[in-house]
């Protein structure tokens, strides 16, 4: 019986070790903050390390004295407790030393906080607005605005094998692009619930709160791609709100900015021409897959009762005017958002046309962008 009692834990330990040995690497584990890519993030990291080592030193001294006292002055060795109180020297020492430590830590902490809050003299300002579940970026003064959604590659892999997807759940269709060595101010808010915009390499994160404007800044010294996520639990698709910043040289940034402006102009001009059904269906399928599929499912069956089915639904098979109004303005008190401010006329016309002719609906309706434009 004694052998069996010892054998069972041994077998369990062996099974556990074997299991750990055969498991694939789940993630790259780390026990510290990342140093980041900017001077500001370096200052935050250094402040963290100073605080850490001060705490370690205090812990070593305090616990060292405590354990030494427990060992050297234990009762079995005949130690007798001292009987004294109101030792002025001791009280002065244990008051002054913590005071000096706090002042020494407060000085670099205050300097870093002031630097974090100093958004003056920025060369570029980007407004960041959180939506369920995407980010909108507006380049103030540049007439450039776009939404950044989870990359389609991650969406496609959700029901399959995501191990082959690089940057699974950490990639987007439209990264926010900034020039290197430029002070960029971010003003951050939200359109619906509380989000939090966070890129670890920048050294800070900022809450996005409806009705409030928070701000911070960065200056990235080297071209590169820096990734982050929403850091606030903002809803069922909270995990699908990655943030991707792409830092480019000034020349490459100017090229990207010109392309974005041309893209915006093309979208505006597209609202004034007649689109064929095939064009609208093709574009509408893409828009649906980006903005609607999370709630209404790829097959249009929805997730009743929170997200009604579009396949054979009253909305998608009823009067087209009601369908347009619902997509444009949403429905108060439900998760149905108003997409009038998120999508342009062409995308709205395309997705409504798609929903009325996909999933077996076959209504034959064709919604033109100019109809949407007239209803705004």
mmCIF file of N, CA, C and O in Angstrom, residues 28 34 56-57 60 68 121 138 197 202 208 211 228 239 245 253 275 308 322 335 337 341 353 362 374:
data_model
loop_
_atom_site.group_PDB
_atom_site.id
_atom_site.type_symbol
_atom_site.label_atom_id
_atom_site.label_comp_id
_atom_site.label_asym_id
_atom_site.label_seq_id
_atom_site.Cartn_x
_atom_site.Cartn_y
_atom_site.Cartn_z
ATOM 1 N N UNK A 28 4.694 33.479 -26.634
ATOM 2 C CA UNK A 28 5.994 33.894 -26.140
ATOM 3 C C UNK A 28 5.771 34.568 -24.794
ATOM 4 O O UNK A 28 5.194 35.641 -24.711
ATOM 5 N N UNK A 34 7.423 45.711 -22.152
ATOM 6 C CA UNK A 34 8.258 45.851 -23.341
ATOM 7 C C UNK A 34 8.930 47.218 -23.301
ATOM 8 O O UNK A 34 8.369 48.189 -22.786
ATOM 9 N N UNK A 56 12.606 45.896 -4.790
ATOM 10 C CA UNK A 56 13.388 44.689 -4.514
ATOM 11 C C UNK A 56 14.362 44.937 -3.370
ATOM 12 O O UNK A 56 14.500 44.110 -2.447
ATOM 13 N N UNK A 57 15.044 46.087 -3.412
ATOM 14 C CA UNK A 57 16.014 46.403 -2.353
ATOM 15 C C UNK A 57 15.318 46.519 -0.993
ATOM 16 O O UNK A 57 15.817 45.993 0.018
ATOM 17 N N UNK A 60 14.419 43.031 0.191
ATOM 18 C CA UNK A 60 15.576 42.269 0.676
ATOM 19 C C UNK A 60 15.968 42.722 2.081
ATOM 20 O O UNK A 60 16.224 41.900 2.988
ATOM 21 N N UNK A 68 16.497 37.028 9.727
ATOM 22 C CA UNK A 68 17.673 36.945 10.598
ATOM 23 C C UNK A 68 17.249 36.998 12.074
ATOM 24 O O UNK A 68 17.765 36.248 12.904
ATOM 25 N N UNK A 121 2.825 71.572 -29.893
ATOM 26 C CA UNK A 121 3.761 71.615 -31.030
ATOM 27 C C UNK A 121 3.766 70.302 -31.829
ATOM 28 O O UNK A 121 4.826 69.856 -32.283
ATOM 29 N N UNK A 138 -9.229 59.892 -38.299
ATOM 30 C CA UNK A 138 -9.435 61.116 -39.074
ATOM 31 C C UNK A 138 -8.179 61.968 -38.972
ATOM 32 O O UNK A 138 -7.778 62.358 -37.863
ATOM 33 N N UNK A 197 -7.446 52.587 -26.451
ATOM 34 C CA UNK A 197 -6.514 52.484 -27.584
ATOM 35 C C UNK A 197 -5.111 52.251 -27.038
ATOM 36 O O UNK A 197 -4.573 53.083 -26.301
ATOM 37 N N UNK A 202 4.388 52.080 -27.929
ATOM 38 C CA UNK A 202 4.370 53.526 -27.724
ATOM 39 C C UNK A 202 4.535 53.893 -26.256
ATOM 40 O O UNK A 202 4.777 55.049 -25.926
ATOM 41 N N UNK A 208 -10.942 55.515 -24.547
ATOM 42 C CA UNK A 208 -11.832 56.174 -25.511
ATOM 43 C C UNK A 208 -13.232 56.146 -24.910
ATOM 44 O O UNK A 208 -13.861 55.093 -24.828
ATOM 45 N N UNK A 211 -18.325 61.088 -25.370
ATOM 46 C CA UNK A 211 -18.534 62.416 -24.805
ATOM 47 C C UNK A 211 -17.292 63.061 -24.224
ATOM 48 O O UNK A 211 -17.352 64.214 -23.785
ATOM 49 N N UNK A 228 -1.149 46.620 -31.549
ATOM 50 C CA UNK A 228 -1.778 46.661 -30.241
ATOM 51 C C UNK A 228 -3.225 46.220 -30.355
ATOM 52 O O UNK A 228 -3.647 45.702 -31.388
ATOM 53 N N UNK A 239 -12.246 41.289 -28.594
ATOM 54 C CA UNK A 239 -10.973 40.710 -29.026
ATOM 55 C C UNK A 239 -10.685 40.904 -30.500
ATOM 56 O O UNK A 239 -9.619 40.504 -30.974
ATOM 57 N N UNK A 245 -0.192 50.402 -36.266
ATOM 58 C CA UNK A 245 0.429 51.657 -36.701
ATOM 59 C C UNK A 245 1.587 51.312 -37.632
ATOM 60 O O UNK A 245 2.416 50.464 -37.314
ATOM 61 N N UNK A 253 5.212 58.500 -46.556
ATOM 62 C CA UNK A 253 3.964 58.954 -45.933
ATOM 63 C C UNK A 253 3.207 59.893 -46.868
ATOM 64 O O UNK A 253 1.986 59.784 -47.019
ATOM 65 N N UNK A 275 -24.646 52.170 -60.964
ATOM 66 C CA UNK A 275 -23.889 50.937 -60.754
ATOM 67 C C UNK A 275 -24.726 49.754 -61.227
ATOM 68 O O UNK A 275 -25.948 49.741 -61.079
ATOM 69 N N UNK A 308 -31.180 39.428 -35.425
ATOM 70 C CA UNK A 308 -32.156 38.709 -36.259
ATOM 71 C C UNK A 308 -31.550 38.231 -37.578
ATOM 72 O O UNK A 308 -30.579 38.807 -38.083
ATOM 73 N N UNK A 322 -37.641 50.974 -45.708
ATOM 74 C CA UNK A 322 -37.390 50.627 -44.311
ATOM 75 C C UNK A 322 -36.023 50.020 -44.116
ATOM 76 O O UNK A 322 -35.346 50.266 -43.109
ATOM 77 N N UNK A 335 -28.413 46.459 -30.623
ATOM 78 C CA UNK A 335 -27.008 46.483 -31.059
ATOM 79 C C UNK A 335 -26.864 46.952 -32.498
ATOM 80 O O UNK A 335 -25.741 47.094 -32.987
ATOM 81 N N UNK A 337 -26.218 49.309 -35.159
ATOM 82 C CA UNK A 337 -25.616 50.632 -35.205
ATOM 83 C C UNK A 337 -26.130 51.428 -36.394
ATOM 84 O O UNK A 337 -26.657 50.876 -37.358
ATOM 85 N N UNK A 341 -22.809 57.145 -40.732
ATOM 86 C CA UNK A 341 -21.565 57.884 -40.523
ATOM 87 C C UNK A 341 -20.330 57.010 -40.732
ATOM 88 O O UNK A 341 -19.205 57.514 -40.734
ATOM 89 N N UNK A 353 -28.154 46.325 -51.268
ATOM 90 C CA UNK A 353 -28.468 45.521 -52.455
ATOM 91 C C UNK A 353 -28.079 44.057 -52.221
ATOM 92 O O UNK A 353 -28.825 43.131 -52.566
ATOM 93 N N UNK A 362 -33.363 36.989 -52.929
ATOM 94 C CA UNK A 362 -33.712 37.148 -54.349
ATOM 95 C C UNK A 362 -34.822 38.161 -54.594
ATOM 96 O O UNK A 362 -35.763 37.922 -55.362
ATOM 97 N N UNK A 374 -29.333 61.062 -51.520
ATOM 98 C CA UNK A 374 -30.509 61.917 -51.401
ATOM 99 C C UNK A 374 -31.164 61.801 -50.027
ATOM 100 O O UNK A 374 -31.850 62.725 -49.580
#
